[in-house]
PDB file of C-alpha atoms and ligand atoms in Angstrom:
ATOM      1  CA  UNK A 788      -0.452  32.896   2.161  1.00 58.00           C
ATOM      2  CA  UNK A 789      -3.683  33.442   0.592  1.00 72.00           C
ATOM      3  CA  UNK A 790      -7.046  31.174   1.340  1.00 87.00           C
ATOM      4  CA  UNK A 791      -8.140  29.081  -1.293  1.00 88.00           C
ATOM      5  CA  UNK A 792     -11.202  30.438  -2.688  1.00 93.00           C
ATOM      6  CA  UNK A 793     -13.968  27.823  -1.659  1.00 93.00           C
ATOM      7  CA  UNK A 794     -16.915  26.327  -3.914  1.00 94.00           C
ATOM      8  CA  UNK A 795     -19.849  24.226  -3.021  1.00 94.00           C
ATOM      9  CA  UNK A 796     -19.310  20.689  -1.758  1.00 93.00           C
ATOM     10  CA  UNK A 797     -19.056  19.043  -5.978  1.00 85.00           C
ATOM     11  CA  UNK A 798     -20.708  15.866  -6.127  1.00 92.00           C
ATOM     12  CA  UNK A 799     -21.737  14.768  -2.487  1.00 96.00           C
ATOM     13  CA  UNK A 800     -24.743  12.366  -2.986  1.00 96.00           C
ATOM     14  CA  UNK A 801     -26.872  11.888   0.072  1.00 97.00           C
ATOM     15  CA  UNK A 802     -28.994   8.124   0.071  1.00 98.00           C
ATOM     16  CA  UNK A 803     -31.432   7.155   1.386  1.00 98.00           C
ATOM     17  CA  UNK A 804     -30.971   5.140   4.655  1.00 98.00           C
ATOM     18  CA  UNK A 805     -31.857   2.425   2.746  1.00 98.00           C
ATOM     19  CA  UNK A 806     -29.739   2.591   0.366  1.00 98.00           C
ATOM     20  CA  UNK A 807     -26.769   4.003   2.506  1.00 98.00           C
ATOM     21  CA  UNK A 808     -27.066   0.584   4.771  1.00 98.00           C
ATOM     22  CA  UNK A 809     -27.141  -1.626   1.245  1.00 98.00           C
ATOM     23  CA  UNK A 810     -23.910   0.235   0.071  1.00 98.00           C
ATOM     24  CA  UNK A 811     -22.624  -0.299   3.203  1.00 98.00           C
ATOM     25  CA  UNK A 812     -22.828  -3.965   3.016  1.00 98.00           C
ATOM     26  CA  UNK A 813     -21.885  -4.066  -0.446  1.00 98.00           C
ATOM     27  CA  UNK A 814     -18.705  -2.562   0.234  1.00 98.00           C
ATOM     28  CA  UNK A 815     -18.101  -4.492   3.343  1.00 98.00           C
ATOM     29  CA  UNK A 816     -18.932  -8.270   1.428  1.00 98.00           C
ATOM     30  CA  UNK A 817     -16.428  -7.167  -1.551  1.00 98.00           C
ATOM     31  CA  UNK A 818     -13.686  -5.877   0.662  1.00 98.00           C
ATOM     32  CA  UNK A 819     -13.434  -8.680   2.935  1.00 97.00           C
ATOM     33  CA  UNK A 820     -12.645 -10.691   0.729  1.00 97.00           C
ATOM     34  CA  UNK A 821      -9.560  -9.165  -0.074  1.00 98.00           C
ATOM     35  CA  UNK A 822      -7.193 -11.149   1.080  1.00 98.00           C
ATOM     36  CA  UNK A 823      -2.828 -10.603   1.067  1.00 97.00           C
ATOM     37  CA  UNK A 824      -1.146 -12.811  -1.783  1.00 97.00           C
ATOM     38  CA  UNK A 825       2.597 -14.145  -1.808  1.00 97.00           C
ATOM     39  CA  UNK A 826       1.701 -16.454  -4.670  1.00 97.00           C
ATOM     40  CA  UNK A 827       1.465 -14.339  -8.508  1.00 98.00           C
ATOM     41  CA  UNK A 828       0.884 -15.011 -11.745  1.00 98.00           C
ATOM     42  CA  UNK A 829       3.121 -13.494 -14.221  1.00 98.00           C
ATOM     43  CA  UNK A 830      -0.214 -12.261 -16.610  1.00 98.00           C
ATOM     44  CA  UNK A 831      -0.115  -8.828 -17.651  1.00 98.00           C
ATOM     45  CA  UNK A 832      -2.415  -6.372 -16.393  1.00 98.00           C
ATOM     46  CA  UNK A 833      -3.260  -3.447 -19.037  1.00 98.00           C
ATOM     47  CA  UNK A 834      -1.312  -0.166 -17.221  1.00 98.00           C
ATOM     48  CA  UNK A 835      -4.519   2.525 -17.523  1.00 98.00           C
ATOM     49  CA  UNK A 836      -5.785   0.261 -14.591  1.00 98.00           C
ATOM     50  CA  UNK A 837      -2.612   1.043 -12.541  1.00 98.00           C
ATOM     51  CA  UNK A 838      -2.938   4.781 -13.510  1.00 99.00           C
ATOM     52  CA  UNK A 839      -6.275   4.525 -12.364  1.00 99.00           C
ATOM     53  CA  UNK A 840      -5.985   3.035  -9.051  1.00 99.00           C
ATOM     54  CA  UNK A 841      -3.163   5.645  -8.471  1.00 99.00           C
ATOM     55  CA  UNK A 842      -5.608   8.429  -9.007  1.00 99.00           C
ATOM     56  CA  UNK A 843      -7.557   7.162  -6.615  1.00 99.00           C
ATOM     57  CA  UNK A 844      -4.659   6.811  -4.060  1.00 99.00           C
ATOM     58  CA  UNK A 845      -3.968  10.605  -4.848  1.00 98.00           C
ATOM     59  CA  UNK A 846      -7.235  11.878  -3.877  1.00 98.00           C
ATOM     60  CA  UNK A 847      -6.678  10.581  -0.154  1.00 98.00           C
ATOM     61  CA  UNK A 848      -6.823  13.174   2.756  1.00 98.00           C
ATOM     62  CA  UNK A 849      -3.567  14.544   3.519  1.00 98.00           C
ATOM     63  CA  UNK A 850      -1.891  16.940   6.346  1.00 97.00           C
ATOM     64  CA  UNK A 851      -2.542  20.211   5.205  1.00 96.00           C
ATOM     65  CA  UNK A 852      -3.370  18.800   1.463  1.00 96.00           C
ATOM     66  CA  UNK A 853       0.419  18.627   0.842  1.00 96.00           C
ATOM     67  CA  UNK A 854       0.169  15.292  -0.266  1.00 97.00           C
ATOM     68  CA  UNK A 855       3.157  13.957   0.949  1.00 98.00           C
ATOM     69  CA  UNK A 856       3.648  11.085  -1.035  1.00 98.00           C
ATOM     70  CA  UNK A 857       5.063   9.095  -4.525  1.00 98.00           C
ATOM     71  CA  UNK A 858       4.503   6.075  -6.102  1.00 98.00           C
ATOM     72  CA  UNK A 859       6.883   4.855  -8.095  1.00 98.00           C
ATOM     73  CA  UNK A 860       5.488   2.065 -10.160  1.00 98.00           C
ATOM     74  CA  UNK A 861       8.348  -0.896 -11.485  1.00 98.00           C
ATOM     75  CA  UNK A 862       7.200  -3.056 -14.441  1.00 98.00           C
ATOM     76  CA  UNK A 863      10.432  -3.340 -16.022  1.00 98.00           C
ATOM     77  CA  UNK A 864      12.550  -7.281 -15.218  1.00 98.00           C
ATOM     78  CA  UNK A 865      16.026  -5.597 -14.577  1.00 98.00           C
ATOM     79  CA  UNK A 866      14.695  -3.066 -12.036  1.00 98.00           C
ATOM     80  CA  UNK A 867      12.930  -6.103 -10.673  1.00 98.00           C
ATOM     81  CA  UNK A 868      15.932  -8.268 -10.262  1.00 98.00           C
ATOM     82  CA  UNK A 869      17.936  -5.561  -8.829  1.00 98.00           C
ATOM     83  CA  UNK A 870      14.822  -4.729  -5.999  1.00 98.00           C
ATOM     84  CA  UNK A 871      14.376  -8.395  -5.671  1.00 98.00           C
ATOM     85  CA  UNK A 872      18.127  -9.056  -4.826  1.00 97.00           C
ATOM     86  CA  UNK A 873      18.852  -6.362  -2.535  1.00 97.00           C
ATOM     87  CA  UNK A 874      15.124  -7.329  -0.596  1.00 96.00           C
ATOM     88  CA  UNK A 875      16.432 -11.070   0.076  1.00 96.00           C
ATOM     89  CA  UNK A 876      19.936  -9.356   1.027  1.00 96.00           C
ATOM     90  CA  UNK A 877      18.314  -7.921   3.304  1.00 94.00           C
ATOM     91  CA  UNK A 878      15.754 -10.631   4.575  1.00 94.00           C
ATOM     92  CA  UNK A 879      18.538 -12.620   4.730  1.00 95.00           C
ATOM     93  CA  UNK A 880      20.235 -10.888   7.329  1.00 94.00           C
ATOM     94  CA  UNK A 881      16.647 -10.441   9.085  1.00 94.00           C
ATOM     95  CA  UNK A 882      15.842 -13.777   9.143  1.00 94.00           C
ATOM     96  CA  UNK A 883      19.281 -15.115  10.304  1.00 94.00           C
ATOM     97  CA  UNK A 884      20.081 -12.253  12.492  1.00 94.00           C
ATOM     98  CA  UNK A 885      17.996  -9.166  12.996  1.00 94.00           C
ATOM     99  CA  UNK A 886      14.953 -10.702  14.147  1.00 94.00           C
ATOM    100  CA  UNK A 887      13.753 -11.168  17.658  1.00 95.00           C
ATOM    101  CA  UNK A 888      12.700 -14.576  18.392  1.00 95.00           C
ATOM    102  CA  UNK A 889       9.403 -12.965  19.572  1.00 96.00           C
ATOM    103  CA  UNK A 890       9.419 -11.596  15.957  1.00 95.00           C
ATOM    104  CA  UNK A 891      10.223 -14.476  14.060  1.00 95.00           C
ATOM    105  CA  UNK A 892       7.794 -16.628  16.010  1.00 96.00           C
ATOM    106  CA  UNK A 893       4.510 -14.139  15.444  1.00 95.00           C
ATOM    107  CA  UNK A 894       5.728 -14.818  11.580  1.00 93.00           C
ATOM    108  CA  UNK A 895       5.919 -18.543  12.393  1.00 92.00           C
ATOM    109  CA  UNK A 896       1.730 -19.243  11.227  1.00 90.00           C
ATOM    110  CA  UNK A 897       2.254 -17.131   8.101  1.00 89.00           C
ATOM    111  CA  UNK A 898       5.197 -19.141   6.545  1.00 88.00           C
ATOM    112  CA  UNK A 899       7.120 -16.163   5.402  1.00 91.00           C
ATOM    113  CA  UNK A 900      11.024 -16.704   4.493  1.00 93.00           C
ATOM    114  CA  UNK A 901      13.874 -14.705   2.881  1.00 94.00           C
ATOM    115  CA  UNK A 902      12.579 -16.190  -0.835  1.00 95.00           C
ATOM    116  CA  UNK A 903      10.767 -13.309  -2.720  1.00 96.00           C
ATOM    117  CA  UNK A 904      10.064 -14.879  -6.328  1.00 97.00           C
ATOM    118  CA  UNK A 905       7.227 -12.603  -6.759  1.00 98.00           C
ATOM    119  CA  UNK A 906       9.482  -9.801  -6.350  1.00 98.00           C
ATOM    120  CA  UNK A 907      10.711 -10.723 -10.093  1.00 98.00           C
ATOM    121  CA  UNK A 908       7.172 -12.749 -11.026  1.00 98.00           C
ATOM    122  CA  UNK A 909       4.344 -10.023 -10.229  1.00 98.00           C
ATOM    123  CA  UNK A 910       3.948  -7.701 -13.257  1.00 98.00           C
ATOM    124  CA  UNK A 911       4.015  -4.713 -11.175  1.00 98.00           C
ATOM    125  CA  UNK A 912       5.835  -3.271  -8.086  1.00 98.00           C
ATOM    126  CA  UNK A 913       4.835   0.146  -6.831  1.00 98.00           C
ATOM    127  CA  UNK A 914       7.190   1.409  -4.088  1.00 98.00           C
ATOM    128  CA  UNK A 915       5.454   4.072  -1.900  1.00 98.00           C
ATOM    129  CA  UNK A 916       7.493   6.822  -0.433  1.00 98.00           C
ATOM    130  CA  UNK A 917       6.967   9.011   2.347  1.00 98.00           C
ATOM    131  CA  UNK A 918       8.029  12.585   1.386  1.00 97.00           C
ATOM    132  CA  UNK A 919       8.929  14.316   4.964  1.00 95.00           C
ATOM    133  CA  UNK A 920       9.322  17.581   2.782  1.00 94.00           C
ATOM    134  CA  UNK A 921       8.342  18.687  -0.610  1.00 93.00           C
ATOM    135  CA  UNK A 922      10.352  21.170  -2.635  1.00 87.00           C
ATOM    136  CA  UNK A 923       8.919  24.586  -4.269  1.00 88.00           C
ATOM    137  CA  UNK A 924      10.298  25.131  -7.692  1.00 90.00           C
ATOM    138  CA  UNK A 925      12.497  27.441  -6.921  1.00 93.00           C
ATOM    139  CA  UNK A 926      14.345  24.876  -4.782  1.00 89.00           C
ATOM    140  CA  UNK A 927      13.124  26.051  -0.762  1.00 93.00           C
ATOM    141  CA  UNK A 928      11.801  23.287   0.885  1.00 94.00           C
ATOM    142  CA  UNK A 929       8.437  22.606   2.672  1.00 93.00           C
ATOM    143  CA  UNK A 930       7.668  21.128   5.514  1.00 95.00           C
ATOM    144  CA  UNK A 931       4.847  18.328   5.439  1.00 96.00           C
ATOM    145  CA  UNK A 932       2.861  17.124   8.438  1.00 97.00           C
ATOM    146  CA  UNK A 933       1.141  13.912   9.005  1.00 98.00           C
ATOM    147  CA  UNK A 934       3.430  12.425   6.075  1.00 98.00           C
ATOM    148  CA  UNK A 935       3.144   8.589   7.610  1.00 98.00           C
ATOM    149  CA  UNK A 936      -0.666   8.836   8.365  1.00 98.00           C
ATOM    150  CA  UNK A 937      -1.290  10.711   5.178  1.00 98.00           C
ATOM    151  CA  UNK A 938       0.627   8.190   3.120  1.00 98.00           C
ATOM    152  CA  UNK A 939      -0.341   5.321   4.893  1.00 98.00           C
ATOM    153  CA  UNK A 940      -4.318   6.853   4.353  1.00 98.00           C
ATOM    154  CA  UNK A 941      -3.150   6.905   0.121  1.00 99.00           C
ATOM    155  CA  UNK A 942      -1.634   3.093   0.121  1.00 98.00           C
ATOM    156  CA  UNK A 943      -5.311   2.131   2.120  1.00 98.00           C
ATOM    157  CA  UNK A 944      -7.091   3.861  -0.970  1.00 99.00           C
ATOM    158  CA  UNK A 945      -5.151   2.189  -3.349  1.00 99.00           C
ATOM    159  CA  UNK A 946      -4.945  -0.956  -1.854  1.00 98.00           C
ATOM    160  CA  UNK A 947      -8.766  -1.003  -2.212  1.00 98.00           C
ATOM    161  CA  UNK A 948      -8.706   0.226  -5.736  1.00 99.00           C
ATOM    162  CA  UNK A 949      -6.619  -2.430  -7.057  1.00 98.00           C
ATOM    163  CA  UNK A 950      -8.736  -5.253  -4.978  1.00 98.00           C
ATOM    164  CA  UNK A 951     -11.762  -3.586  -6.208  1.00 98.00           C
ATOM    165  CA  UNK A 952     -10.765  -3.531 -10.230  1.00 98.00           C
ATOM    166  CA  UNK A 953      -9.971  -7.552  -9.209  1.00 98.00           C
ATOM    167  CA  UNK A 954      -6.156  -7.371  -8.422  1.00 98.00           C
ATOM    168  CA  UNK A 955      -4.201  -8.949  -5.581  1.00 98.00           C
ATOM    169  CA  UNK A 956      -1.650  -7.404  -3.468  1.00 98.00           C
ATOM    170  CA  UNK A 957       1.206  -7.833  -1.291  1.00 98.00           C
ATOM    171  CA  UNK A 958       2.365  -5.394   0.932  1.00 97.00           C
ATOM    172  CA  UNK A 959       6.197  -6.317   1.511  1.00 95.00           C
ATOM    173  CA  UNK A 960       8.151  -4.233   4.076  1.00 92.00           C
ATOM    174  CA  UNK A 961      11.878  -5.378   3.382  1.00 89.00           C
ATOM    175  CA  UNK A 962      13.749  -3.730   6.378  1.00 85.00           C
ATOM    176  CA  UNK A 963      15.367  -1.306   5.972  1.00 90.00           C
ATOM    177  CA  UNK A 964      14.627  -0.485   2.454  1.00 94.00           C
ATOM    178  CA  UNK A 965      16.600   2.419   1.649  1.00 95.00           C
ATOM    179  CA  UNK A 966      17.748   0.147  -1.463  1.00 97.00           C
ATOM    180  CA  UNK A 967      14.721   0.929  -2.896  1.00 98.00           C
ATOM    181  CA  UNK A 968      15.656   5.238  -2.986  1.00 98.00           C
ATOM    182  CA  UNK A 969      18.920   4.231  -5.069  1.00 97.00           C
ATOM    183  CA  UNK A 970      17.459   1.794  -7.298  1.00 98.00           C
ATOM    184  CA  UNK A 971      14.472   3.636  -8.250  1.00 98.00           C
ATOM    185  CA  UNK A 972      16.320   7.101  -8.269  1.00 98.00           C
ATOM    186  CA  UNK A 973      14.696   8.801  -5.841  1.00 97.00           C
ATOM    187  CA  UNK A 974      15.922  11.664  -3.404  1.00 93.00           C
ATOM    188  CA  UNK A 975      16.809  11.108   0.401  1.00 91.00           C
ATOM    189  CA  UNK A 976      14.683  13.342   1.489  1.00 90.00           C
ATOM    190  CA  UNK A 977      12.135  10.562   0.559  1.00 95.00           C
ATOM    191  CA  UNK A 978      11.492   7.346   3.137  1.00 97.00           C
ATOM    192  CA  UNK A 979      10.322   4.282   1.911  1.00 98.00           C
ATOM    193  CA  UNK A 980       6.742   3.612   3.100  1.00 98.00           C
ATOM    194  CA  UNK A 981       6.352  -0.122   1.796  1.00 97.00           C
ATOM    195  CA  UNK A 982       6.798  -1.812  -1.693  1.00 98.00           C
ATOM    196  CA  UNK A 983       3.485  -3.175  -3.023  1.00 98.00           C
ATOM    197  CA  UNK A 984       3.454  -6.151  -4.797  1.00 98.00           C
ATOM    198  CA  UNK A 985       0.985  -6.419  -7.900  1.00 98.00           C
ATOM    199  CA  UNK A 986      -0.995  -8.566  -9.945  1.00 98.00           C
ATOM    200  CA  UNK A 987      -3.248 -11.493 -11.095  1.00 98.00           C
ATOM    201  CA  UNK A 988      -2.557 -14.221  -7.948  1.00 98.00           C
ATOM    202  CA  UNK A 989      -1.314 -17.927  -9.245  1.00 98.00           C
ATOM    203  CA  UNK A 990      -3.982 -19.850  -9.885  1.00 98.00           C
ATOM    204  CA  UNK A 991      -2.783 -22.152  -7.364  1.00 97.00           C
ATOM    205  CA  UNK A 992      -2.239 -19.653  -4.761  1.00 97.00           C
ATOM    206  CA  UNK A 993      -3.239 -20.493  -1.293  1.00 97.00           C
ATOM    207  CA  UNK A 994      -3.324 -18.049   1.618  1.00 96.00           C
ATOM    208  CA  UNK A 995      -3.315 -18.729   5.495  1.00 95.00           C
ATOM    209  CA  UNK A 996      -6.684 -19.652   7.330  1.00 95.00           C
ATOM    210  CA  UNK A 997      -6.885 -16.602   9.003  1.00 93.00           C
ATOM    211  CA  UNK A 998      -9.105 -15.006  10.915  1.00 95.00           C
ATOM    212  CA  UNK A 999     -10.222 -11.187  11.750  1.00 97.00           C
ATOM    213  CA  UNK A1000     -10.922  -9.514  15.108  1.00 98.00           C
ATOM    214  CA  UNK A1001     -14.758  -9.168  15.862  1.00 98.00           C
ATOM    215  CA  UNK A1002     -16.856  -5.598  15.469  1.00 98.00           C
ATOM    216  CA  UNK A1003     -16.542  -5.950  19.476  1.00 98.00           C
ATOM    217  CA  UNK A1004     -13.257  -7.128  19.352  1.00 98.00           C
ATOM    218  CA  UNK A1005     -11.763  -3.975  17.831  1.00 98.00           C
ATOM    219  CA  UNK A1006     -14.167  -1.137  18.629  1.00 98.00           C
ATOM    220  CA  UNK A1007     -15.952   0.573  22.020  1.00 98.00           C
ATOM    221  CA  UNK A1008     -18.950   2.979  21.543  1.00 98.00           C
ATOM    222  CA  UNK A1009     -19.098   5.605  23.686  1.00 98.00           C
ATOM    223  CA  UNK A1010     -22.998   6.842  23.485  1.00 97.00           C
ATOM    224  CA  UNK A1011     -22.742   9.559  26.425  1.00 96.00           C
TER     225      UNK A1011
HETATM  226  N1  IYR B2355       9.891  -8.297   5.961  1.00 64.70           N
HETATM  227  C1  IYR B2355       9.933  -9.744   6.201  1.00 64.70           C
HETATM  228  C2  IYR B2355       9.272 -10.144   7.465  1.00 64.70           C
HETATM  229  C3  IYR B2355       7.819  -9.904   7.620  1.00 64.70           C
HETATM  230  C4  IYR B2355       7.390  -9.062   8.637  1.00 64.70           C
HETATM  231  C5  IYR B2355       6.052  -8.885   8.876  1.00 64.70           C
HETATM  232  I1  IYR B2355       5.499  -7.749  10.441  1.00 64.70           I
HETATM  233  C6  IYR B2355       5.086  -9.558   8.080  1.00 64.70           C
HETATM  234  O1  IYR B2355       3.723  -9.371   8.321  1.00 64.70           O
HETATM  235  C7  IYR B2355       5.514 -10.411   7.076  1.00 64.70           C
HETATM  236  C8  IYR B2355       6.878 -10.559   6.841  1.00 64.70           C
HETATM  237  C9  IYR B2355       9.367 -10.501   4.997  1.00 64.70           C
HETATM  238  O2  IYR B2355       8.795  -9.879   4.098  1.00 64.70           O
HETATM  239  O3  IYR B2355       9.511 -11.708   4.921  1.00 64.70           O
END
């Protein structure tokens, strides 16, 4: 295997301190108020911003840059209906059955059922999978590492890309979701990571008064 050949670092900016701590905060007062929608509208959203907030997603850091991830993105109503009926099929069962009471009452506050309207009502679905190998074109397969972190690291990226061009999000974890490989077509070889729900929200959406962990809550610093 040859190296890559290398080039300068293209496009690093350094600030000043004072502007590094205002982009800081910038970033920080725009992203928390992203919040986690159940409630969409059915409004379209133009599909260059998808493409775009993809791109982003594709630049994330990845085990040994294989990139061990796809996106595939849903905006047609049959494909929809089909991912919306086999995800209450399944919630069904999880709700009824295959939930721990310890489960079911951590889910309690939030309010969440076996209903998923905006499964059909959200103009876009994008189901991430986790690619545990890739394939060369000549057929031999490749081994990826870090596929959940790496992929998990992409969804983060594009999670904040669609928040940041002003779109809401749901990230919906029907389990299992192995429906979603035969519906959308895609090999076994692929997991699905999560299914993320897309779109303008209601304009009568509400979301739960919730509240997030403290700096000191969620972080030590270790200074020697
Ligand atoms: N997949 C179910 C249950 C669910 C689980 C967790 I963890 C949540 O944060 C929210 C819901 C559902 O979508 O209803």
């Amino acid at each position: 295997m040859n190296n890559y050949p290398t080039i300068p670092l293209p496009e690093y900016r350094e600030y000043s301190v004072e502007e590094m701590r205002r982009r800081a905060n910038d970033f920080y007062a725009d992203i928390k108020r992203r919040r986690t929608v159940r409630e969409f509208s059915d409004r379209p959203v133009p599909r260059d911003i998808i493409d775009t907030a993809l791109r982003a997603a594709g630049t994330a850091p990845s085990g040994a840059n294989l990139q061990p991830w796809h996106f595939a993105v849903v905006s047609g109503p049959d494909t929809k209906k089909k991912i919306r009926q086999a995800a209450e099929a399944e919630e069904r069962e999880f709700y009824a059955h295959r939930a721990s009471a310890e489960w079911l009452a951590a889910l309690a506050p939030l309010g969440t059922d076996d209903q998923k309207p905006f499964l059909e009502k959200a103009p876009y679905l994008i189901a991430v999978f986790l690619q545990k190998f890739g394939e060369l074109p000549d057929g031999r397969k490749v081994k990826h590492y870090y596929p959940a972190e790496s992929t998990g690291l992409a969804t983060g990226i594009l999670i904040t890309a669609l928040h940041t061009a002003g779109l809401a999000t749901l990230t919906h974890t029907p389990s299992p979701m192995k429906f979603l490989n035969e519906i959308l077509g895609r090999p076994k070889s692929e997991r699905p990571f999560l299914l993320l729900v897309v779109g303008y929200p209601a304009d009568d959406a509400r979301v739960p008064d919730i509240e997030r962990k403290s700096l000191e809550e969620f972080t030590s610093f270790i200074d020697t």
